[in-house]
Amino acid sequence: MSQQGYVATPPYSQAQAGMGGYPSGFGAPPSQPLYGHYGPPPQSYPSGQLGALKSPASSASALPPSPSPAQFSPNGLQNGAHSQRFPPPISTPSVSQYGQPPPAMFPTSASPAQAPHPTQQLTNQLSGMQISGYGHTPLQGPQSPSSSAVPPAFHPPPPAMGHPPLMSPGASSPMGAGPNMGAMTTAPPMGAPGPFPGQPHLGGGGFPQPPGPAGPQGFPTQQGAYGGQMAGPQPGFPGTFPGGASQMAGPPQKKLDPDSIPSTTQVIEDDQTKRGGQVYTTNLRGQVPPLVTTDFVVQDQGNASPRYMRCTTYSFPCTADQAKQCQVPLATIIKPFATIPKNETPLYLVNHGETGPIRCNRCKAYMCPFMQFIEGGRRYQCGFCSCVNEVPAFYFQHLDHIGRRVDFYERPELSLGSYEFTATVEYCKNKKPPNPPAFIFMIDVSYTNIKSGLVKLVCEELKTLLNQLPREEGAESSSVKVGFVTYNKILHFYNVKSALAQPQMMVVSDVVEMFVPLLDGLLVNFQESQSVINNLLDQIPDMFADTNESETVLAPVIQAGVEALKAAECSGKLFIFHSSMPTVEAPGKLKNRDDKKLLNTDKEKTLFQPQKGVYEQLVQDCVSSGCCVDLFLFPSQYVDVATMGSVSLHTGGSVYKYSNFQVPVDGDNFLRDLRGDVEKPIGFDSIMRVRTSTGFRATDFFGAIHMNNTTDVEMAAVDSDKAVTVEFKHDDVLAEDTGALIQCALLYTTVGGQRRLRIHNLGVNCSSQLADLYKSCETDALINFLAKSAYRAMVNQPLKTVRDILVKQTAHMLACYRKNCANPSAVSQLILPDAMKVFPVYMNSLLKSPALVGSVELSTDDRALHRLMVTTMGVEDTQVLFYPRLIPLHNIEAVGEGLPVAVRCSEERLSEGGLFLLENGRLLLLWLGEACPPELIQSLFNVPSFAHIGSEVSSLPELDSPQSKKLQSIIKRVREQRSHSMKLLIVKQKDRLETLFRQHLVEDKGLHGGASYMDFLCNVHREIRQLLT
Ligand SMILES: [Zn+2]
């Protein structure tokens, strides 16, 4: 039972003992507390790298992470010279679908007027152009006849659209970049820094500033209270201003057509067009899978499905020097329990009986397609460590004429990327088969939860929900046991043994030395005890109906849950429904340490550091007992999510937060979350191990995990939403012919109490050409990694430092591509690798995400929650979180099976007559333009016009109209695609909630700080030019 005994279980511990082949590998010390993968600051820009970039200005030594003015100034003149060749300022020609005039609330650019620019011709051409429709940005030129070898170039619009090529004059044609570049080349809006004498301002934060006043944090200050914030640097609506752009006051804006900068929605649509509906077979090493947003079917032919494993790049550089040079993180995001669509094959279970799975003697890797059978099938060579192993007699099989075992297709472990093994008792705690797990429902019955109606709601729901407990595949009923505890300052345990006529309550008021007062009858089978349990659930709300108790404990509650599981010798999950900060004199008492004065100081990070002591010990206890903690929080004020949530984070649990909970408003949303959480696929008491072929190794892990050493990733539980992001580092040279092989082995207990090993294998290519790496990058995976590593770093370093490093790394990755992989071109051109062309918009969104941007208007708990949430996310979740989906729905009647194509997340894509649904995986916002046609309003809200919709409208009525039914079904479909239920909020244009909506328009200037996409691209381009000159 003890944790040590568990960790020392032979199959896992021997792997460490047998590390002979990996002297510097798995024995490495824990990673440094500094911003992990970048290494300590002085190494951020290693001199070797600079050498490669041949920077004449600073070839001497490593650059510090923060740019000093001295490093920027020498380039000033040169930048100015180049920038004269930039395209002229262009105003966005944009007309709404309904031809509504642009609202006054969308003012023209709030950027300070800039010096006049000579090239008026282009402006005139553009201002005569009209763009209509949704999502069809005029950028989609004809697809190049691209193959996988030559990624499609970033095309200018077809001439028919009236778009001039948005190229620097240096380029001969829109395709001037040449096929080899596989790159988008565009002259970005360098107008800002360029033609003006002023050099890039570095704000207080070191974040390169767009021209204009800088906020205290280094972000541009907001321009005005309302429209200005949003419109910021966005170009105006020329078609709607009398006379168009040329009549705008002052000199033309120094802005490029926003349609000319890479569009995420376009990239998503293109991938869907190109790869959607296809079968993706995993037979080739180093294949780049379709995007997470694309609908495709996976056929496992030897590598794990991208649903289980996605990589930041599918071509690793051969040497550590190259990896350092490009600074592209090498990582994989593993979602071991990912949900698989019904039309894909579930994992096969392989049972080798008492012998257990076959493993390499040296590195302990499991039998997989990477093992090479030799000597007529009598031996096999391990693909990970090259050790030659004997094939056990029972496993012997002859080889065919190509050296493949004749039973290749009959054995999943020889031919598939993912499968499961039945584990033997050697893999179990104390060498005893585990008991099925238990779910314990622990309900805070203090005044707040009683008064809000929450307690009654939970009790009512459980009566039906407990019929839906997860079951072993093929089993008739669930083996999961259930138990119930209520608490405020003291705890109440319930005996719900089936033999009882009435449930029995036992009170424990000594919360300092927590113990469980009953062993028999606390954890029971729901079916057997159903009547006693229903009786209890009926009584609980009444029992505490008159309570005045408003104080609560938390740590003793968790402790009680762990003790109960220990006593029952099983793993399990605690569902805790909690309302307030635990302030009672008891272990785990918390104080309000929220302090807005810390924002934008070096101490801001302390707000996100969990309180040490009791909660740390609880995590240890929970993990060693296989006890996962899910927190459902219903706070009305600060509750220290950073501390309370840390227990969930490190036990594989989830945190849900419903601020100022009201049953009529939030009840449905909460219940959907609760149902999803109870029913989702999950494994318990798990340990994950990531093995690699020689030359590189897993060095860092991010997720809802706990680690007691550097290699064993412990998770009290792991469910279908949780992903672990793993970073790799070289420790030798990788060979191009063998590639880089990764095997993830997850040992866990099923909901039925079986011990199993789930294996995922993936091979990626290795190349000495950096161009291969960039060609095989995946932006969504890169952002997942960078978000998780930044969110870890932010508890140890000032947020400003973290943001600076992200910007520097972005510039560095792109500069290295430019230097080493792109054809020579004018430095004024921004050249992005095709696979990373929307990387900057995601990066900018990450930089201004609630966790990384401090604002007095954001609650500390929400920021802490955002941080915890992202840490557990897979690639699908981070993709939509950092670039929400904005779906135009004004033509709702025309919406068919597929949803309308999303439009870019920018205010200028909205129209007053429009209706838009925005989702980011956590929240659904239905935005109504104030000129929305009355007929549409009538059919959706049953009121005559926009003005008749109350400003506090919180739900969408279910009406009998076709439009209403269609909208309901669209919302249902969107919800089904996400793991969280997503509360729906109705946002009226210019109404109070619009601020919340605007925070999600990530291409615009941030409401709480942070640049617009356009400005960020300028900043990054400026940084790149600094690196290249
Ligand atoms: Zn091996």
JSON list of C-alpha atoms in Angstrom, two decimals, residues 404-564:
[
{"chain": "A", "resi": 404, "resn": "ARG", "atom": "CA", "xyz": [8.35, -9.98, -41.08]},
{"chain": "A", "resi": 405, "resn": "ARG", "atom": "CA", "xyz": [6.71, -12.38, -38.68]},
{"chain": "A", "resi": 406, "resn": "VAL", "atom": "CA", "xyz": [3.99, -14.35, -40.38]},
{"chain": "A", "resi": 407, "resn": "ASP", "atom": "CA", "xyz": [1.61, -13.45, -37.55]},
{"chain": "A", "resi": 408, "resn": "PHE", "atom": "CA", "xyz": [2.27, -9.74, -38.13]},
{"chain": "A", "resi": 409, "resn": "TYR", "atom": "CA", "xyz": [-1.35, -8.84, -38.79]},
{"chain": "A", "resi": 410, "resn": "GLU", "atom": "CA", "xyz": [-2.71, -11.08, -36.05]},
{"chain": "A", "resi": 411, "resn": "ARG", "atom": "CA", "xyz": [-0.86, -9.36, -33.28]},
{"chain": "A", "resi": 412, "resn": "PRO", "atom": "CA", "xyz": [-1.76, -5.76, -32.50]},
{"chain": "A", "resi": 413, "resn": "GLU", "atom": "CA", "xyz": [1.56, -5.21, -30.75]},
{"chain": "A", "resi": 414, "resn": "LEU", "atom": "CA", "xyz": [3.42, -5.97, -33.99]},
{"chain": "A", "resi": 415, "resn": "SER", "atom": "CA", "xyz": [1.34, -4.01, -36.44]},
{"chain": "A", "resi": 416, "resn": "LEU", "atom": "CA", "xyz": [-0.41, -1.18, -34.59]},
{"chain": "A", "resi": 417, "resn": "GLY", "atom": "CA", "xyz": [0.65, 2.07, -33.03]},
{"chain": "A", "resi": 418, "resn": "SER", "atom": "CA", "xyz": [-1.73, 1.76, -30.07]},
{"chain": "A", "resi": 419, "resn": "TYR", "atom": "CA", "xyz": [-3.04, -1.24, -28.08]},
{"chain": "A", "resi": 420, "resn": "GLU", "atom": "CA", "xyz": [-3.38, -2.50, -24.55]},
{"chain": "A", "resi": 421, "resn": "PHE", "atom": "CA", "xyz": [-1.81, -5.33, -22.60]},
{"chain": "A", "resi": 422, "resn": "THR", "atom": "CA", "xyz": [-3.40, -7.10, -19.69]},
{"chain": "A", "resi": 423, "resn": "ALA", "atom": "CA", "xyz": [-1.08, -6.46, -16.78]},
{"chain": "A", "resi": 424, "resn": "THR", "atom": "CA", "xyz": [-0.04, -9.23, -14.42]},
{"chain": "A", "resi": 425, "resn": "VAL", "atom": "CA", "xyz": [0.01, -8.92, -10.62]},
{"chain": "A", "resi": 426, "resn": "GLU", "atom": "CA", "xyz": [3.62, -7.80, -10.96]},
{"chain": "A", "resi": 427, "resn": "TYR", "atom": "CA", "xyz": [2.16, -4.51, -12.10]},
{"chain": "A", "resi": 428, "resn": "CYS", "atom": "CA", "xyz": [-0.23, -4.17, -9.18]},
{"chain": "A", "resi": 429, "resn": "LYS", "atom": "CA", "xyz": [0.18, -2.58, -5.78]},
{"chain": "A", "resi": 430, "resn": "ASN", "atom": "CA", "xyz": [1.43, -5.15, -3.31]},
{"chain": "A", "resi": 431, "resn": "LYS", "atom": "CA", "xyz": [1.14, -7.67, -6.14]},
{"chain": "A", "resi": 432, "resn": "LYS", "atom": "CA", "xyz": [-2.58, -7.90, -5.55]},
{"chain": "A", "resi": 433, "resn": "PRO", "atom": "CA", "xyz": [-5.16, -7.33, -8.28]},
{"chain": "A", "resi": 434, "resn": "PRO", "atom": "CA", "xyz": [-6.87, -4.00, -7.63]},
{"chain": "A", "resi": 435, "resn": "ASN", "atom": "CA", "xyz": [-10.43, -3.49, -6.48]},
{"chain": "A", "resi": 436, "resn": "PRO", "atom": "CA", "xyz": [-12.75, -1.48, -8.72]},
{"chain": "A", "resi": 437, "resn": "PRO", "atom": "CA", "xyz": [-12.49, 2.26, -8.05]},
{"chain": "A", "resi": 438, "resn": "ALA", "atom": "CA", "xyz": [-14.98, 4.28, -6.02]},
{"chain": "A", "resi": 439, "resn": "PHE", "atom": "CA", "xyz": [-16.62, 7.68, -6.50]},
{"chain": "A", "resi": 440, "resn": "ILE", "atom": "CA", "xyz": [-17.22, 9.68, -3.33]},
{"chain": "A", "resi": 441, "resn": "PHE", "atom": "CA", "xyz": [-19.60, 12.64, -3.52]},
{"chain": "A", "resi": 442, "resn": "MET", "atom": "CA", "xyz": [-18.70, 15.24, -0.92]},
{"chain": "A", "resi": 443, "resn": "ILE", "atom": "CA", "xyz": [-21.21, 18.05, -0.61]},
{"chain": "A", "resi": 444, "resn": "ASP", "atom": "CA", "xyz": [-20.59, 21.32, 1.19]},
{"chain": "A", "resi": 445, "resn": "VAL", "atom": "CA", "xyz": [-23.88, 21.92, 3.05]},
{"chain": "A", "resi": 446, "resn": "SER", "atom": "CA", "xyz": [-22.99, 25.32, 4.42]},
{"chain": "A", "resi": 447, "resn": "TYR", "atom": "CA", "xyz": [-25.48, 28.18, 4.25]},
{"chain": "A", "resi": 448, "resn": "THR", "atom": "CA", "xyz": [-24.49, 29.42, 0.79]},
{"chain": "A", "resi": 449, "resn": "ASN", "atom": "CA", "xyz": [-24.96, 26.10, -0.95]},
{"chain": "A", "resi": 450, "resn": "ILE", "atom": "CA", "xyz": [-28.24, 25.37, 0.81]},
{"chain": "A", "resi": 451, "resn": "LYS", "atom": "CA", "xyz": [-29.62, 28.82, 0.07]},
{"chain": "A", "resi": 452, "resn": "SER", "atom": "CA", "xyz": [-28.63, 28.79, -3.60]},
{"chain": "A", "resi": 453, "resn": "GLY", "atom": "CA", "xyz": [-30.43, 25.50, -4.06]},
{"chain": "A", "resi": 454, "resn": "LEU", "atom": "CA", "xyz": [-27.25, 23.78, -5.10]},
{"chain": "A", "resi": 455, "resn": "VAL", "atom": "CA", "xyz": [-27.46, 21.00, -2.52]},
{"chain": "A", "resi": 456, "resn": "LYS", "atom": "CA", "xyz": [-30.96, 20.08, -3.63]},
{"chain": "A", "resi": 457, "resn": "LEU", "atom": "CA", "xyz": [-29.93, 20.22, -7.28]},
{"chain": "A", "resi": 458, "resn": "VAL", "atom": "CA", "xyz": [-26.95, 17.91, -6.75]},
{"chain": "A", "resi": 459, "resn": "CYS", "atom": "CA", "xyz": [-28.95, 15.42, -4.69]},
{"chain": "A", "resi": 460, "resn": "GLU", "atom": "CA", "xyz": [-31.76, 15.28, -7.24]},
{"chain": "A", "resi": 461, "resn": "GLU", "atom": "CA", "xyz": [-29.33, 14.81, -10.11]},
{"chain": "A", "resi": 462, "resn": "LEU", "atom": "CA", "xyz": [-27.36, 12.05, -8.43]},
{"chain": "A", "resi": 463, "resn": "LYS", "atom": "CA", "xyz": [-30.45, 9.87, -8.18]},
{"chain": "A", "resi": 464, "resn": "THR", "atom": "CA", "xyz": [-30.44, 9.45, -11.96]},
{"chain": "A", "resi": 465, "resn": "LEU", "atom": "CA", "xyz": [-26.83, 10.16, -12.75]},
{"chain": "A", "resi": 466, "resn": "LEU", "atom": "CA", "xyz": [-25.58, 7.24, -10.67]},
{"chain": "A", "resi": 467, "resn": "ASN", "atom": "CA", "xyz": [-27.19, 4.94, -13.20]},
{"chain": "A", "resi": 468, "resn": "GLN", "atom": "CA", "xyz": [-24.66, 6.24, -15.71]},
{"chain": "A", "resi": 469, "resn": "LEU", "atom": "CA", "xyz": [-21.47, 5.35, -13.86]},
{"chain": "A", "resi": 470, "resn": "PRO", "atom": "CA", "xyz": [-18.74, 4.22, -16.26]},
{"chain": "A", "resi": 471, "resn": "ARG", "atom": "CA", "xyz": [-18.70, 0.54, -17.04]},
{"chain": "A", "resi": 472, "resn": "GLU", "atom": "CA", "xyz": [-16.12, -1.92, -18.27]},
{"chain": "A", "resi": 473, "resn": "GLU", "atom": "CA", "xyz": [-16.72, -2.57, -21.92]},
{"chain": "A", "resi": 474, "resn": "GLY", "atom": "CA", "xyz": [-19.31, -5.27, -22.33]},
{"chain": "A", "resi": 475, "resn": "ALA", "atom": "CA", "xyz": [-20.29, -5.22, -18.63]},
{"chain": "A", "resi": 476, "resn": "GLU", "atom": "CA", "xyz": [-23.95, -4.98, -17.75]},
{"chain": "A", "resi": 477, "resn": "SER", "atom": "CA", "xyz": [-23.51, -2.71, -14.80]},
{"chain": "A", "resi": 478, "resn": "SER", "atom": "CA", "xyz": [-20.83, -0.54, -13.33]},
{"chain": "A", "resi": 479, "resn": "SER", "atom": "CA", "xyz": [-18.40, -1.90, -10.77]},
{"chain": "A", "resi": 480, "resn": "VAL", "atom": "CA", "xyz": [-17.67, 1.59, -9.47]},
{"chain": "A", "resi": 481, "resn": "LYS", "atom": "CA", "xyz": [-18.66, 1.91, -5.82]},
{"chain": "A", "resi": 482, "resn": "VAL", "atom": "CA", "xyz": [-20.21, 5.10, -4.49]},
{"chain": "A", "resi": 483, "resn": "GLY", "atom": "CA", "xyz": [-20.15, 6.92, -1.18]},
{"chain": "A", "resi": 484, "resn": "PHE", "atom": "CA", "xyz": [-21.52, 10.15, 0.28]},
{"chain": "A", "resi": 485, "resn": "VAL", "atom": "CA", "xyz": [-20.18, 12.73, 2.69]},
{"chain": "A", "resi": 486, "resn": "THR", "atom": "CA", "xyz": [-21.58, 16.13, 3.62]},
{"chain": "A", "resi": 487, "resn": "TYR", "atom": "CA", "xyz": [-19.68, 18.82, 5.46]},
{"chain": "A", "resi": 488, "resn": "ASN", "atom": "CA", "xyz": [-19.38, 22.39, 6.62]},
{"chain": "A", "resi": 489, "resn": "LYS", "atom": "CA", "xyz": [-17.06, 22.86, 9.64]},
{"chain": "A", "resi": 490, "resn": "ILE", "atom": "CA", "xyz": [-17.51, 19.21, 10.48]},
{"chain": "A", "resi": 491, "resn": "LEU", "atom": "CA", "xyz": [-17.98, 16.09, 8.40]},
{"chain": "A", "resi": 492, "resn": "HIS", "atom": "CA", "xyz": [-20.96, 13.76, 8.13]},
{"chain": "A", "resi": 493, "resn": "PHE", "atom": "CA", "xyz": [-20.44, 10.26, 6.78]},
{"chain": "A", "resi": 494, "resn": "TYR", "atom": "CA", "xyz": [-23.32, 8.07, 5.65]},
{"chain": "A", "resi": 495, "resn": "ASN", "atom": "CA", "xyz": [-23.82, 4.37, 5.96]},
{"chain": "A", "resi": 496, "resn": "VAL", "atom": "CA", "xyz": [-25.89, 3.35, 2.94]},
{"chain": "A", "resi": 497, "resn": "LYS", "atom": "CA", "xyz": [-25.54, -0.41, 3.17]},
{"chain": "A", "resi": 498, "resn": "SER", "atom": "CA", "xyz": [-28.29, -2.14, 1.22]},
{"chain": "A", "resi": 499, "resn": "ALA", "atom": "CA", "xyz": [-29.48, -4.02, 4.29]},
{"chain": "A", "resi": 500, "resn": "LEU", "atom": "CA", "xyz": [-30.45, -0.81, 6.06]},
{"chain": "A", "resi": 501, "resn": "ALA", "atom": "CA", "xyz": [-33.95, 0.59, 5.93]},
{"chain": "A", "resi": 502, "resn": "GLN", "atom": "CA", "xyz": [-32.67, 4.10, 6.54]},
{"chain": "A", "resi": 503, "resn": "PRO", "atom": "CA", "xyz": [-29.26, 5.65, 5.93]},
{"chain": "A", "resi": 504, "resn": "GLN", "atom": "CA", "xyz": [-27.21, 6.30, 9.05]},
{"chain": "A", "resi": 505, "resn": "MET", "atom": "CA", "xyz": [-25.21, 9.45, 9.64]},
{"chain": "A", "resi": 506, "resn": "MET", "atom": "CA", "xyz": [-21.93, 9.58, 11.55]},
{"chain": "A", "resi": 507, "resn": "VAL", "atom": "CA", "xyz": [-20.48, 12.90, 12.51]},
{"chain": "A", "resi": 508, "resn": "VAL", "atom": "CA", "xyz": [-16.78, 13.64, 12.85]},
{"chain": "A", "resi": 509, "resn": "SER", "atom": "CA", "xyz": [-16.14, 16.98, 14.45]},
{"chain": "A", "resi": 510, "resn": "ASP", "atom": "CA", "xyz": [-12.44, 16.55, 15.07]},
{"chain": "A", "resi": 511, "resn": "VAL", "atom": "CA", "xyz": [-11.19, 17.72, 11.72]},
{"chain": "A", "resi": 512, "resn": "VAL", "atom": "CA", "xyz": [-7.55, 17.94, 12.83]},
{"chain": "A", "resi": 513, "resn": "GLU", "atom": "CA", "xyz": [-6.97, 14.21, 13.04]},
{"chain": "A", "resi": 514, "resn": "MET", "atom": "CA", "xyz": [-9.28, 13.08, 10.30]},
{"chain": "A", "resi": 515, "resn": "PHE", "atom": "CA", "xyz": [-10.47, 9.51, 10.40]},
{"chain": "A", "resi": 516, "resn": "VAL", "atom": "CA", "xyz": [-13.26, 7.61, 8.72]},
{"chain": "A", "resi": 517, "resn": "PRO", "atom": "CA", "xyz": [-15.80, 6.41, 11.30]},
{"chain": "A", "resi": 518, "resn": "LEU", "atom": "CA", "xyz": [-17.18, 3.52, 9.31]},
{"chain": "A", "resi": 519, "resn": "LEU", "atom": "CA", "xyz": [-15.65, 1.03, 6.93]},
{"chain": "A", "resi": 520, "resn": "ASP", "atom": "CA", "xyz": [-18.58, -1.14, 6.05]},
{"chain": "A", "resi": 521, "resn": "GLY", "atom": "CA", "xyz": [-21.41, 0.67, 4.32]},
{"chain": "A", "resi": 522, "resn": "LEU", "atom": "CA", "xyz": [-19.64, 3.86, 3.26]},
{"chain": "A", "resi": 523, "resn": "LEU", "atom": "CA", "xyz": [-18.71, 2.67, -0.23]},
{"chain": "A", "resi": 524, "resn": "VAL", "atom": "CA", "xyz": [-21.41, 0.58, -1.84]},
{"chain": "A", "resi": 525, "resn": "ASN", "atom": "CA", "xyz": [-22.73, -0.65, -5.15]},
{"chain": "A", "resi": 526, "resn": "PHE", "atom": "CA", "xyz": [-25.35, 1.82, -6.35]},
{"chain": "A", "resi": 527, "resn": "GLN", "atom": "CA", "xyz": [-27.70, -0.77, -7.80]},
{"chain": "A", "resi": 528, "resn": "GLU", "atom": "CA", "xyz": [-27.71, -2.78, -4.59]},
{"chain": "A", "resi": 529, "resn": "SER", "atom": "CA", "xyz": [-28.18, 0.21, -2.32]},
{"chain": "A", "resi": 530, "resn": "GLN", "atom": "CA", "xyz": [-30.31, 2.31, -4.60]},
{"chain": "A", "resi": 531, "resn": "SER", "atom": "CA", "xyz": [-33.29, 2.69, -2.29]},
{"chain": "A", "resi": 532, "resn": "VAL", "atom": "CA", "xyz": [-31.18, 3.64, 0.75]},
{"chain": "A", "resi": 533, "resn": "ILE", "atom": "CA", "xyz": [-29.18, 6.07, -1.37]},
{"chain": "A", "resi": 534, "resn": "ASN", "atom": "CA", "xyz": [-32.26, 7.70, -2.85]},
{"chain": "A", "resi": 535, "resn": "ASN", "atom": "CA", "xyz": [-33.64, 7.99, 0.63]},
{"chain": "A", "resi": 536, "resn": "LEU", "atom": "CA", "xyz": [-30.45, 9.74, 1.73]},
{"chain": "A", "resi": 537, "resn": "LEU", "atom": "CA", "xyz": [-30.43, 12.06, -1.26]},
{"chain": "A", "resi": 538, "resn": "ASP", "atom": "CA", "xyz": [-34.01, 13.04, -0.49]},
{"chain": "A", "resi": 539, "resn": "GLN", "atom": "CA", "xyz": [-33.15, 13.81, 3.10]},
{"chain": "A", "resi": 540, "resn": "ILE", "atom": "CA", "xyz": [-29.92, 15.76, 2.79]},
{"chain": "A", "resi": 541, "resn": "PRO", "atom": "CA", "xyz": [-31.41, 19.07, 1.57]},
{"chain": "A", "resi": 542, "resn": "ASP", "atom": "CA", "xyz": [-33.99, 18.97, 4.36]},
{"chain": "A", "resi": 543, "resn": "MET", "atom": "CA", "xyz": [-31.54, 18.01, 7.06]},
{"chain": "A", "resi": 544, "resn": "PHE", "atom": "CA", "xyz": [-29.54, 21.16, 6.52]},
{"chain": "A", "resi": 545, "resn": "ALA", "atom": "CA", "xyz": [-32.35, 23.43, 5.38]},
{"chain": "A", "resi": 546, "resn": "ASP", "atom": "CA", "xyz": [-32.11, 25.63, 8.45]},
{"chain": "A", "resi": 547, "resn": "THR", "atom": "CA", "xyz": [-28.36, 25.76, 8.71]},
{"chain": "A", "resi": 548, "resn": "ASN", "atom": "CA", "xyz": [-26.64, 28.98, 9.67]},
{"chain": "A", "resi": 549, "resn": "GLU", "atom": "CA", "xyz": [-23.19, 27.56, 9.30]},
{"chain": "A", "resi": 550, "resn": "SER", "atom": "CA", "xyz": [-21.25, 29.54, 6.75]},
{"chain": "A", "resi": 551, "resn": "GLU", "atom": "CA", "xyz": [-17.73, 28.34, 7.46]},
{"chain": "A", "resi": 552, "resn": "THR", "atom": "CA", "xyz": [-16.17, 25.36, 5.79]},
{"chain": "A", "resi": 553, "resn": "VAL", "atom": "CA", "xyz": [-13.12, 23.12, 5.87]},
{"chain": "A", "resi": 554, "resn": "LEU", "atom": "CA", "xyz": [-11.59, 21.63, 2.74]},
{"chain": "A", "resi": 555, "resn": "ALA", "atom": "CA", "xyz": [-8.32, 19.81, 3.41]},
{"chain": "A", "resi": 556, "resn": "PRO", "atom": "CA", "xyz": [-9.91, 17.53, 6.05]},
{"chain": "A", "resi": 557, "resn": "VAL", "atom": "CA", "xyz": [-12.61, 16.67, 3.53]},
{"chain": "A", "resi": 558, "resn": "ILE", "atom": "CA", "xyz": [-10.06, 15.58, 0.97]},
{"chain": "A", "resi": 559, "resn": "GLN", "atom": "CA", "xyz": [-8.15, 13.75, 3.69]},
{"chain": "A", "resi": 560, "resn": "ALA", "atom": "CA", "xyz": [-11.32, 11.89, 4.65]},
{"chain": "A", "resi": 561, "resn": "GLY", "atom": "CA", "xyz": [-11.82, 10.87, 1.04]},
{"chain": "A", "resi": 562, "resn": "VAL", "atom": "CA", "xyz": [-8.29, 9.53, 0.78]},
{"chain": "A", "resi": 563, "resn": "GLU", "atom": "CA", "xyz": [-8.64, 7.63, 4.05]},
{"chain": "A", "resi": 564, "resn": "ALA", "atom": "CA", "xyz": [-11.89, 6.09, 2.90]}
]
